[in-house]
CSV table of C-alpha atoms in Angstrom, one decimal:
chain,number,residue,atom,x,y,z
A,1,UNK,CA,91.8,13.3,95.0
A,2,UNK,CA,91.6,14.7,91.8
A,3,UNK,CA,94.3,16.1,89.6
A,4,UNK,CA,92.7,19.5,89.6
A,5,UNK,CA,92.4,19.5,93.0
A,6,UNK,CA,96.1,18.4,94.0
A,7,UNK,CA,96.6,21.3,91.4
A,8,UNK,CA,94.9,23.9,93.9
A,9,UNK,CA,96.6,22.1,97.3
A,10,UNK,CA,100.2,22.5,95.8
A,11,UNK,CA,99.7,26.4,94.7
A,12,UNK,CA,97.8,27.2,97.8
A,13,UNK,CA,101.3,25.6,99.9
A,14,UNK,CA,103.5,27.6,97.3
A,15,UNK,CA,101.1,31.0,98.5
A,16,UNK,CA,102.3,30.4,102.0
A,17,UNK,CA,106.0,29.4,101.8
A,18,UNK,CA,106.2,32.2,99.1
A,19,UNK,CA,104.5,34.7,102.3
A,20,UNK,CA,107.3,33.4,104.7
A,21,UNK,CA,110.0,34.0,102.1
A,22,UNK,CA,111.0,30.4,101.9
A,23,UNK,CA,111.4,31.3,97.8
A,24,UNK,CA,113.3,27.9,96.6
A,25,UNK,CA,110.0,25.9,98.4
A,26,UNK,CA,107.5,28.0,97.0
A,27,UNK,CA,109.5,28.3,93.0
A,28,UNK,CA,109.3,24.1,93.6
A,29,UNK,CA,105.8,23.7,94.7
A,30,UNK,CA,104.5,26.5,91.8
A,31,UNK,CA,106.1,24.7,89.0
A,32,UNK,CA,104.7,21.4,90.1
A,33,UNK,CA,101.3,22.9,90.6
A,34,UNK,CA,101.2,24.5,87.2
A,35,UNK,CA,102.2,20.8,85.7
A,36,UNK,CA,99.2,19.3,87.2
A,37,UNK,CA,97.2,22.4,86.1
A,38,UNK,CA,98.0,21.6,82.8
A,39,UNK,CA,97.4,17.8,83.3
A,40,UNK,CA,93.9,18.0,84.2
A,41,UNK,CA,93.2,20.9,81.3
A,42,UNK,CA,94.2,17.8,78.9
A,43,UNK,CA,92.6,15.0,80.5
A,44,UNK,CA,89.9,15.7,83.2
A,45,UNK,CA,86.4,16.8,81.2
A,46,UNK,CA,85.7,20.2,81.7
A,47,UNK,CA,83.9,23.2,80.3
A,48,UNK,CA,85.5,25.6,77.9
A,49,UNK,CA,85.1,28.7,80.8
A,50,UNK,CA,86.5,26.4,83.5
A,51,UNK,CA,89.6,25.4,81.0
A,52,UNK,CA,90.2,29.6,80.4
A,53,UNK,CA,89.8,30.1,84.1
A,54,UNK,CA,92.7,27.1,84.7
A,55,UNK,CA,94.9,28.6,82.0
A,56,UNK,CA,94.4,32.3,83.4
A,57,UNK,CA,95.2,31.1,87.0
A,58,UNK,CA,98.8,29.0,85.4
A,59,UNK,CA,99.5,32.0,83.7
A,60,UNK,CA,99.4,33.8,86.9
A,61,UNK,CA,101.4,31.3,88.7
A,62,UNK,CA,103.9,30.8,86.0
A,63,UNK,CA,105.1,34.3,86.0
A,64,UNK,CA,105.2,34.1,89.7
A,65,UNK,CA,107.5,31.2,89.4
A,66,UNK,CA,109.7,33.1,86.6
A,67,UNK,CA,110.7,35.8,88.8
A,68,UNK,CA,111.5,33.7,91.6
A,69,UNK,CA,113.6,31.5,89.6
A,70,UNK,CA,115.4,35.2,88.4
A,71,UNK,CA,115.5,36.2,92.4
A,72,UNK,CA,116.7,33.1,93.2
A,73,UNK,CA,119.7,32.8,90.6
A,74,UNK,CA,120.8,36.1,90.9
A,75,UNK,CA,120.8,35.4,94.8
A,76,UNK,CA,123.8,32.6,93.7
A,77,UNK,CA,125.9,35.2,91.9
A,78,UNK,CA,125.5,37.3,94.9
A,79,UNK,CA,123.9,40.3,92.9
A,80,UNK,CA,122.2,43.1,94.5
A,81,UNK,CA,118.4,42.7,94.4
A,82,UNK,CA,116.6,46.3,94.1
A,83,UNK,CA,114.0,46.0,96.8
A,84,UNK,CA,113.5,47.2,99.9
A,85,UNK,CA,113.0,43.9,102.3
A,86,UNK,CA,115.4,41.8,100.4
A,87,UNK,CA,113.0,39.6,98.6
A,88,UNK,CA,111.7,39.5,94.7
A,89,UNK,CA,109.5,42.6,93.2
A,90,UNK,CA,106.1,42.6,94.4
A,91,UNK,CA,103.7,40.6,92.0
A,92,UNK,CA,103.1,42.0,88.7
A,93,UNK,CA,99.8,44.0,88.7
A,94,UNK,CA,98.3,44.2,85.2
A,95,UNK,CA,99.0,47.2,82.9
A,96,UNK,CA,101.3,48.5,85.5
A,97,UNK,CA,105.1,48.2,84.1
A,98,UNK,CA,106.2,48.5,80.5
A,99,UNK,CA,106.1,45.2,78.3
A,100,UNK,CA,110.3,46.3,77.7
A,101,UNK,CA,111.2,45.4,81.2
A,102,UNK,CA,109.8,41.4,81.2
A,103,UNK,CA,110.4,40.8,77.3
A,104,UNK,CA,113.9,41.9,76.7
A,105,UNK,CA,115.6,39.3,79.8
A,106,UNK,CA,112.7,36.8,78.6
A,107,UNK,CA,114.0,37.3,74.7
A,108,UNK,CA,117.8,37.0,75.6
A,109,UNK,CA,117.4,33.5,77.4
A,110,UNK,CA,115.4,32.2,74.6
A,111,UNK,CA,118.5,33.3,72.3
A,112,UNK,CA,120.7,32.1,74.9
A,113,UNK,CA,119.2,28.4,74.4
A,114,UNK,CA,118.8,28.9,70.7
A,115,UNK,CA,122.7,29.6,70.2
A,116,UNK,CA,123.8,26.0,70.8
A,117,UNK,CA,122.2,25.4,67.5
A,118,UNK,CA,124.5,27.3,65.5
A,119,UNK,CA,127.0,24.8,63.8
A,120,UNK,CA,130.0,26.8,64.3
A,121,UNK,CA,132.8,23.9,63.3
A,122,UNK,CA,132.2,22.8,60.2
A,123,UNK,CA,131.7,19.0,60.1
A,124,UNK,CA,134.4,18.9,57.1
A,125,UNK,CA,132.5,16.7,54.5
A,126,UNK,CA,133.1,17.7,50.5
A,127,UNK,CA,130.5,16.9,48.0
A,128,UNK,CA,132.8,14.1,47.2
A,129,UNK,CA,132.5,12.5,50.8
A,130,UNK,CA,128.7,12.0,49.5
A,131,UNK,CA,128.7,8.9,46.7
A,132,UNK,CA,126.2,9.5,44.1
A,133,UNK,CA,122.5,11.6,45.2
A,134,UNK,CA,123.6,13.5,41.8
A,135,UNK,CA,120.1,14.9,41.8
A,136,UNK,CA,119.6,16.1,45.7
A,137,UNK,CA,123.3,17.1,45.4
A,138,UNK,CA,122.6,19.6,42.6
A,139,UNK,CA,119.4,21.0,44.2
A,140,UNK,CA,121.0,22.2,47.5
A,141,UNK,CA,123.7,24.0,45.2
A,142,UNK,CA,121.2,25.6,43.2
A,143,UNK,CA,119.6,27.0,47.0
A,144,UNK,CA,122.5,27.4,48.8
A,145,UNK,CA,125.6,27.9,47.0
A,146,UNK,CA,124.9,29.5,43.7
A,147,UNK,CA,122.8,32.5,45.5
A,148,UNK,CA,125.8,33.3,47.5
A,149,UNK,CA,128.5,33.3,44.9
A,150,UNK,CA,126.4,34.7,41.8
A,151,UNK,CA,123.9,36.7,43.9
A,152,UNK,CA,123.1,38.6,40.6
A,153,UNK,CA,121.6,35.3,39.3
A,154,UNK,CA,118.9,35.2,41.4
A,155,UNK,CA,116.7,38.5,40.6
A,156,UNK,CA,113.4,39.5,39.9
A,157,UNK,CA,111.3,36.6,39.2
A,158,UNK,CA,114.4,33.6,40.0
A,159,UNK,CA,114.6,33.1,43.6
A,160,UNK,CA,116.3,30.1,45.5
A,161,UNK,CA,114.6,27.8,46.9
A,162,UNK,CA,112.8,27.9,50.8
A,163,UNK,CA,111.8,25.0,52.0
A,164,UNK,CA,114.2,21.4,50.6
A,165,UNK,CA,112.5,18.2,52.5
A,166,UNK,CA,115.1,15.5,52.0
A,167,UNK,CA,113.0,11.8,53.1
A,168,UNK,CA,114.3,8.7,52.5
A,169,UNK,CA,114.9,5.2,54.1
A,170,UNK,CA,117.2,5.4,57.4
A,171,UNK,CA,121.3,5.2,56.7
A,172,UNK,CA,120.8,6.9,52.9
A,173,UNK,CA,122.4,9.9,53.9
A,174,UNK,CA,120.2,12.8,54.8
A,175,UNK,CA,122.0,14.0,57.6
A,176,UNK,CA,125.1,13.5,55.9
A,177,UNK,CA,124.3,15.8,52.8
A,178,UNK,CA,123.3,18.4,55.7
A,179,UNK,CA,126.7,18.4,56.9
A,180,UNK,CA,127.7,18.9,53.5
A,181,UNK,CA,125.8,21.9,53.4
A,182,UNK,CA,127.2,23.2,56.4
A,183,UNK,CA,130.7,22.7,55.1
A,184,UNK,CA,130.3,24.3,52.0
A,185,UNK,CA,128.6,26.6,52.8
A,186,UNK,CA,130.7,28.6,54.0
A,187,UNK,CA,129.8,32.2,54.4
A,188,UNK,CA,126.1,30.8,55.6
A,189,UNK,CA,124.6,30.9,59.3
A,190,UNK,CA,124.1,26.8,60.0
A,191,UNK,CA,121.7,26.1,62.0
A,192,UNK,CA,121.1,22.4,63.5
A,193,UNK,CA,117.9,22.1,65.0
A,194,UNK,CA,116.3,19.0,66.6
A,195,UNK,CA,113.0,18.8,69.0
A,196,UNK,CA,114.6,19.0,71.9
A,197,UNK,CA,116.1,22.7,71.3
A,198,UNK,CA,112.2,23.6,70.5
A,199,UNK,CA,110.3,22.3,73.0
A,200,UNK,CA,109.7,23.6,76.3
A,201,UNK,CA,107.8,22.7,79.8
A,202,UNK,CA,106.8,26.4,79.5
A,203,UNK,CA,103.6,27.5,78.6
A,204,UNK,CA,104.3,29.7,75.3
A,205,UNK,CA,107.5,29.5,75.2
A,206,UNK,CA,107.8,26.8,72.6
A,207,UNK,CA,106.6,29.1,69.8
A,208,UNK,CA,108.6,31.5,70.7
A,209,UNK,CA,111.5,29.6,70.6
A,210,UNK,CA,110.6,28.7,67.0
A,211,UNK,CA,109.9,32.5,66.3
A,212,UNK,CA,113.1,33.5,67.5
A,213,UNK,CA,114.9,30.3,65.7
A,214,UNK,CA,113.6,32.3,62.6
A,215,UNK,CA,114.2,35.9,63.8
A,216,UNK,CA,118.1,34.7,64.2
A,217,UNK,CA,118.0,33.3,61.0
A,218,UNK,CA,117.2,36.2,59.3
A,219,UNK,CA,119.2,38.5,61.3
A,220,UNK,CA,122.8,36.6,60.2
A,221,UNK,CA,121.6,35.6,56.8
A,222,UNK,CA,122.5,33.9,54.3
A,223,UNK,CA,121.6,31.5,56.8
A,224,UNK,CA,120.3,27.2,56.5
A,225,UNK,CA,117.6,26.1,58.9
A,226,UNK,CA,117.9,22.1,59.3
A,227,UNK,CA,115.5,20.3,60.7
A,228,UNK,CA,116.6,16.6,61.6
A,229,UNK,CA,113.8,13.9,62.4
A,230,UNK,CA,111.2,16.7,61.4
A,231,UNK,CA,108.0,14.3,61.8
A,232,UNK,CA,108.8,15.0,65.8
A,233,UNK,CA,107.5,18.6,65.4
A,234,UNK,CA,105.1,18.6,62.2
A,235,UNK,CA,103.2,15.5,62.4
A,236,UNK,CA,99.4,16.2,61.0
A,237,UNK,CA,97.1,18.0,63.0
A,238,UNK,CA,94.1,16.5,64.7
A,239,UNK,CA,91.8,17.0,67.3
A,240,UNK,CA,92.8,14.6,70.2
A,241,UNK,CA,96.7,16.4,70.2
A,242,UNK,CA,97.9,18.6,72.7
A,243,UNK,CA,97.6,22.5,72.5
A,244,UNK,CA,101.2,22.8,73.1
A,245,UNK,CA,101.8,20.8,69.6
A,246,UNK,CA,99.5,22.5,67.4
A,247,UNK,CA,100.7,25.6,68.4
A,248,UNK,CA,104.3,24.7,67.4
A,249,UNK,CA,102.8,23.7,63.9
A,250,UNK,CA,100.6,26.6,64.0
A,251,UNK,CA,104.0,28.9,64.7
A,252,UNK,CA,106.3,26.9,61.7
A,253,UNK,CA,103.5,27.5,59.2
A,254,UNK,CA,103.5,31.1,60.1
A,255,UNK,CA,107.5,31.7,59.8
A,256,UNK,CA,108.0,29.5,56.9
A,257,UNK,CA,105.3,31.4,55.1
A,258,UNK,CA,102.9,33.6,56.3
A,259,UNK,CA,101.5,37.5,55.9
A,260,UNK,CA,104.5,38.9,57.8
A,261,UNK,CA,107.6,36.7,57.4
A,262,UNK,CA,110.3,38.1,55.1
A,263,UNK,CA,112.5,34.6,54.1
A,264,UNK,CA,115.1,36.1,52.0
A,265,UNK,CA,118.0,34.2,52.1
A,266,UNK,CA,116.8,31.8,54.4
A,267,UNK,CA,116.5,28.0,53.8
A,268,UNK,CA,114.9,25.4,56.0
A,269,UNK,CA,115.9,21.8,55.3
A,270,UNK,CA,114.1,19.3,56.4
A,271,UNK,CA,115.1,15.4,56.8
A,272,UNK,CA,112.9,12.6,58.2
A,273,UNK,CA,112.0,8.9,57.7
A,274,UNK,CA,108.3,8.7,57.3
A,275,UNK,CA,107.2,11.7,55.2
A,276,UNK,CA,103.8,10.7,55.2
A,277,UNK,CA,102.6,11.7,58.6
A,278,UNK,CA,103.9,15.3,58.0
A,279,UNK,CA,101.2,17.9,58.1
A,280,UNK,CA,99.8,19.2,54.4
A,281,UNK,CA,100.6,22.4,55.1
A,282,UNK,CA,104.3,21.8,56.4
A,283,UNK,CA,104.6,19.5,53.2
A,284,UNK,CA,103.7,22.5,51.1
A,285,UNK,CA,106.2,24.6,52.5
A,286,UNK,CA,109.1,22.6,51.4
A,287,UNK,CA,108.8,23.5,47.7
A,288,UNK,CA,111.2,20.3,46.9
A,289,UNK,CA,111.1,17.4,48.3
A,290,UNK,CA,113.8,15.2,47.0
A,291,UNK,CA,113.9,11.4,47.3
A,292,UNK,CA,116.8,9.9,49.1
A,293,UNK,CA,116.8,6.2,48.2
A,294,UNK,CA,119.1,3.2,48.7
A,295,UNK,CA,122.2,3.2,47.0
A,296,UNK,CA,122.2,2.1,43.5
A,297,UNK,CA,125.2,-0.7,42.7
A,298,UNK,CA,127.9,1.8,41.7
A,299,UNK,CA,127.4,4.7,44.9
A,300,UNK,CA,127.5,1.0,47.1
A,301,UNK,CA,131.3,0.7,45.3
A,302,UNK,CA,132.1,4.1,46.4
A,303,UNK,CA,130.7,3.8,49.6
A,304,UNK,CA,132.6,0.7,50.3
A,305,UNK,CA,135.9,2.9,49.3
A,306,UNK,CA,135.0,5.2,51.2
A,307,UNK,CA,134.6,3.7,54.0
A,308,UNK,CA,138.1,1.6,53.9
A,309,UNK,CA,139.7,4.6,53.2
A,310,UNK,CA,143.5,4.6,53.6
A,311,UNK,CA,143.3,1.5,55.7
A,312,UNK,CA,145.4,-0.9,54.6
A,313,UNK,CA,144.3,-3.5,52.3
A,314,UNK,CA,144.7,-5.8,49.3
A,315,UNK,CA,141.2,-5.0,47.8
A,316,UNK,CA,140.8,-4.3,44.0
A,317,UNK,CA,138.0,-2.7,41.9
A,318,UNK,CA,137.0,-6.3,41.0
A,319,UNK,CA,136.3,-6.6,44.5
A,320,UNK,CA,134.6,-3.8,45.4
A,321,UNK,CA,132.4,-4.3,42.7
A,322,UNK,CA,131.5,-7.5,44.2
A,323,UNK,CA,130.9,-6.6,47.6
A,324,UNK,CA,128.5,-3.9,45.6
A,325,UNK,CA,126.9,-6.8,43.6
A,326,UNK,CA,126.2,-8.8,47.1
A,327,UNK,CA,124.9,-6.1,49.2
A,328,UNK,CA,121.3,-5.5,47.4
A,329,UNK,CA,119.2,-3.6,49.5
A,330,UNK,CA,122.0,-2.1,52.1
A,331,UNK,CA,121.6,1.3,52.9
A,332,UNK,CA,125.4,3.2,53.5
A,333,UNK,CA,124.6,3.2,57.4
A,334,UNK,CA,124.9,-0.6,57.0
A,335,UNK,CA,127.7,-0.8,54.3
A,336,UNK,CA,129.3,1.4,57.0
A,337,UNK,CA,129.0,-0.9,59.8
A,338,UNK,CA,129.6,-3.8,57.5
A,339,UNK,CA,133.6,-2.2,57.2
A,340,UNK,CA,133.7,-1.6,60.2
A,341,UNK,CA,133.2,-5.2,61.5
A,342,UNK,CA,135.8,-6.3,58.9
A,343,UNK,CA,138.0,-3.6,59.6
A,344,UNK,CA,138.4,-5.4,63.1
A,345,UNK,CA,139.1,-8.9,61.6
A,346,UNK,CA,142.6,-8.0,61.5
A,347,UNK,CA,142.4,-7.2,65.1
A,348,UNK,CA,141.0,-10.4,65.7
A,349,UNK,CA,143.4,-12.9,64.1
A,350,UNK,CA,145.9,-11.1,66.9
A,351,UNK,CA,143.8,-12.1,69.4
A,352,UNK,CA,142.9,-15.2,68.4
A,353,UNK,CA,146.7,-15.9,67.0
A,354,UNK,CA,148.9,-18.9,69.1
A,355,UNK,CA,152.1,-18.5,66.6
A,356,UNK,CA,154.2,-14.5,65.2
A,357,UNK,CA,156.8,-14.4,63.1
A,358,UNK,CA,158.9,-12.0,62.4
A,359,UNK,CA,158.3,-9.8,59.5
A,360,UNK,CA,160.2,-6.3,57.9
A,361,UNK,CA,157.9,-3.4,57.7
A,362,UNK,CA,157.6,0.5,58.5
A,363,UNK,CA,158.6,1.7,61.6
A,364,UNK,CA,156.1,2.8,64.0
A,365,UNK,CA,158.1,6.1,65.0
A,366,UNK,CA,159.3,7.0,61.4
A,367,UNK,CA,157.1,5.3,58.6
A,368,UNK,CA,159.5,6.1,56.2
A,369,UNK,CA,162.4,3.9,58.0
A,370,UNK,CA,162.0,-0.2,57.4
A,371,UNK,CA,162.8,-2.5,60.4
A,372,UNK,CA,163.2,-5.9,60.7
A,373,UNK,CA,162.2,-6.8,63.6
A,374,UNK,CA,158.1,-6.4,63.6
A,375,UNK,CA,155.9,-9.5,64.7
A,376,UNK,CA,152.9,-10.2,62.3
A,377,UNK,CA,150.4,-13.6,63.5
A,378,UNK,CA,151.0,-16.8,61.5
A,379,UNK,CA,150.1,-20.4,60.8
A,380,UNK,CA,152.2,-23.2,63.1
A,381,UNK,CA,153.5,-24.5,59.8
A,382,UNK,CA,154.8,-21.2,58.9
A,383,UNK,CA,158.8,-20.9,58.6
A,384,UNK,CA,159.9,-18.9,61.5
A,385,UNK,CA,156.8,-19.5,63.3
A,386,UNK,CA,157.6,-18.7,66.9
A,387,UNK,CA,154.9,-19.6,69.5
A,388,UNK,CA,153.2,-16.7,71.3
A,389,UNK,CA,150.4,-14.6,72.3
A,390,UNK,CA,149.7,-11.4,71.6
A,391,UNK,CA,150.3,-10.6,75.2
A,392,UNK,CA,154.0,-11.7,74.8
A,393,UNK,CA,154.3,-8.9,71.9
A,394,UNK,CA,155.7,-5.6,72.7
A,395,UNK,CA,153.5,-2.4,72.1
A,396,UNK,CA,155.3,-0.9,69.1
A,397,UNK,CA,156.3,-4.6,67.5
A,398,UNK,CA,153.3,-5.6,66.0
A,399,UNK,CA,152.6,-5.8,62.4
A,400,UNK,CA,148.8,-6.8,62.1
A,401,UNK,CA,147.7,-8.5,58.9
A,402,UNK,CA,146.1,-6.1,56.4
A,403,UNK,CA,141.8,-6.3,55.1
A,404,UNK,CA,141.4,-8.9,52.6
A,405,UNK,CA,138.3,-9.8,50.6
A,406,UNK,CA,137.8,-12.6,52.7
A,407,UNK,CA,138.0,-10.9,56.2
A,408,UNK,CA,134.9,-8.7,54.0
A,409,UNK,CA,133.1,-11.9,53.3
A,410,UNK,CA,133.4,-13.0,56.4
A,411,UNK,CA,131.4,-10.0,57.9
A,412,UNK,CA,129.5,-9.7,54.9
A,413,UNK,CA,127.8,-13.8,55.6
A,414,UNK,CA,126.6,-12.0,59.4
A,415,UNK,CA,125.1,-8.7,58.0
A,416,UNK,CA,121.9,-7.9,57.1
A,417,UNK,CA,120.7,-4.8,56.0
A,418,UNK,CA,118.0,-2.7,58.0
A,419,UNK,CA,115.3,-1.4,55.7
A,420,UNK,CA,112.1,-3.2,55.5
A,421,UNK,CA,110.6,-4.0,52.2
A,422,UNK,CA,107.1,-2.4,53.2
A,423,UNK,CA,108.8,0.6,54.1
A,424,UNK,CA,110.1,1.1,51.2
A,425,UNK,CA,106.9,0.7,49.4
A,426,UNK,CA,105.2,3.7,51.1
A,427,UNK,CA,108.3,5.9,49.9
A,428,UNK,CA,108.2,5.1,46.6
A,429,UNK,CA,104.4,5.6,46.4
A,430,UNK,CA,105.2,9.2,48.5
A,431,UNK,CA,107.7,10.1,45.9
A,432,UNK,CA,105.2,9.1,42.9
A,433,UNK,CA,102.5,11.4,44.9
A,434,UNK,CA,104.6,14.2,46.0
A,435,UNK,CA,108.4,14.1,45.6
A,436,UNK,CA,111.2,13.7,42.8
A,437,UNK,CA,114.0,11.3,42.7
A,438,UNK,CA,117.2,12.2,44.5
């Protein structure tokens, strides 16, 4: 059996349960019926008349299947349905209701989905939190901050930027400056965006959703559009994709910059991995597009710092410019990880410890009051050495040894860093074609 003809079977079943009322059976049988309509428009060969006739006929059934799914949820709240036998309205005949009655619920559940975009906690990252990116970090105040707080800078001919496409190997710190943005930003809309709050099962309703993405943004502006992992929506058009993805291409083009869209203080930022396979067009758009590379040996220092943070620790500036010096080619997602594995050497000596001695130290009740009675591991030979294991050691008695260089050498000699050489390559020659240096 073909796919266009188990297409036909499942809509003709979903006719007759839909006849005998049985709505939840017949909403089912539509939905699946339109997915294999849509199956065989992609895959089985078939005239251009036959594919309008197929898309005509799913467009038909897929409003069917809408207003069931409305019955069939306001049937759960136990609403009053307006009709006179107790089932849905009647299908829609064409031209016969206004467009105001089917558009306005559609519109609102779009927005409904779109508001779990909007950052509303701020992620609570300074500039600071970010080390070095001097130059990507300066660009995003010239579009975002500046125009906020000296609006009157930005007049006639000097506008802010649009369109800022961050790109970069993985673990530089795209998404990070993002939540920068959000957290400084802080009289701006933030909107975080990701495929999955763009793309829908639903025939047209994918564009839409990017329409009214756009619509919001200009109705609570000064607002920021980000775009993580943007090479998911605006790869480069060609003929063998689906209809569905160009026209999601087709519909960012048009927001970002066509005849009829007003941007005004709106700015979409854009972060992926492999700029290259973006669309022309889309790359156009974003009128910077900034360079995010691996740390240099000094933002590696602070990022090591960082990353310790008020853990303690007998590390100097000598050290952490050596831990710098040894981790060529680390990106901060792996400097990150790299603390965090020595971080839990400490934890480990505990758990590997046989002997505790007793130690003085900070309360753990009141930091500021010094007991003398805390338990901290030890070597046998140690004076006082007292054999134990950790499981002999009460909850709130145990001192654990503080982060030494050596606990980050130790993790250091089983780390290796995640970018590949020829990756980097095709950024660089990106940047030389199209980008500046972050």
């Amino acid at each position: 059996m073909t796919t266009l003809q188990k297409a036909i079977d499942l809509v003709t079943k979903a006719t007759e349960e839909d006849k005998k009322k049985n709505y939840e059976e017949a909403f089912r049988l539509y939905e699946h019926g339109v997915e294999y309509f849509l199956h065989s428009i992609k895959y089985e060969a078939q005239s251009d008349k036959a594919k309008e006739s197929i898309r005509a006929k799913c467009e038909q059934y897929l409003e069917r299947a809408e207003k069931l799914k409305k019955y069939l949820r306001e049937k759960q709240k136990k609403k009053p349905i307006k009709d006179s036998d107790g089932g849905p309205p009647p299908k829609k005949e064409s031209g016969n209701s206004s467009d105001s009655d089917t558009e306005d619920p559609d519109k609102k559940k779009l927005l409904n989905q779109l508001e779990g975009a909007i950052v509303i906690e701020k992620p609570n990252i300074q500039w600071s939190d970010v080390a070095g990116l001097l130059g990507a970090k300066e660009a995003l105040k010239e579009a975002v901050i500046l125009p906020i707080k000296f609006p009157h800078l930005f007049t006639g001919k000097r506008k802010p930027w649009k369109g800022i496409l961050l790109f970069g190997p993985p673990g530089t710190g795209k998404s990070f400056l993002a939540k920068a943005v959000a957290t400084e930003a802080n009289n701006s809309t933030f909107f975080s965006v990701s495929s999955s709050n763009l793309v829908s099962k639903w025939l047209g309703e994918s564009e839409k959703l990017v329409k009214n993405l756009f619509e919001m943004g200009r109705q609570q502006k000064p607002s920021i559009i980000f775009i993580d992992e943007i090479d998911s929506l605006c790869s480069s058009r060609s003929d063998n994709e689906s209809e569905s993805a160009r026209r999601i291409k087709t519909e960012f083009l048009v927001q970002m910059q066509g005849v009829s869209s007003d941007n005004d203080g709106i700015l979409v930022l854009g972060a992926t991995n492999i700029p290259w396979v973006l669309d022309s067009a889309i790359r156009r758009r974003f009128e910077k597009r900034i360079y995010i590379p691996l740390p240099e040996e000094h933002a590696r220092a602070k990022i090591f710092t960082l990353n310790i943070g008020n853990t303690p620790n007998s590390l100097s500036d000598d050290d952490y410019k050596t831990l710098a010096k040894k981790t060529e080619g680390f990106s901060g997602a792996d400097i990150s990880v790299l603390v965090r594995d020595a971080l839990m050497q400490p934890v480990r000596k505990v758990q590997t410890a046989t002997h505790f001695k007793t130690v003085s130290g900070p309360s753990r009740s009141d930091p500021n009051i010094t007991v003398h009675d805390l338990l901290t591991p030890c070597s046998p030979g140690e004076r006082g050495a007292v054999e134990m294991s950790w499981v002999d050691v009460p909850g709130d008695k145990l001192l654990e040894p503080i982060v030494t260089m050596s606990d980050m050498l130790a993790s250091l000699a089983n780390s290796k860093p995640t970018v590949n050489d020829a990756d980097l390559v095709k950024l660089k020659q990106f940047m030389d074609d199209f980008g500046q240096e972050g």
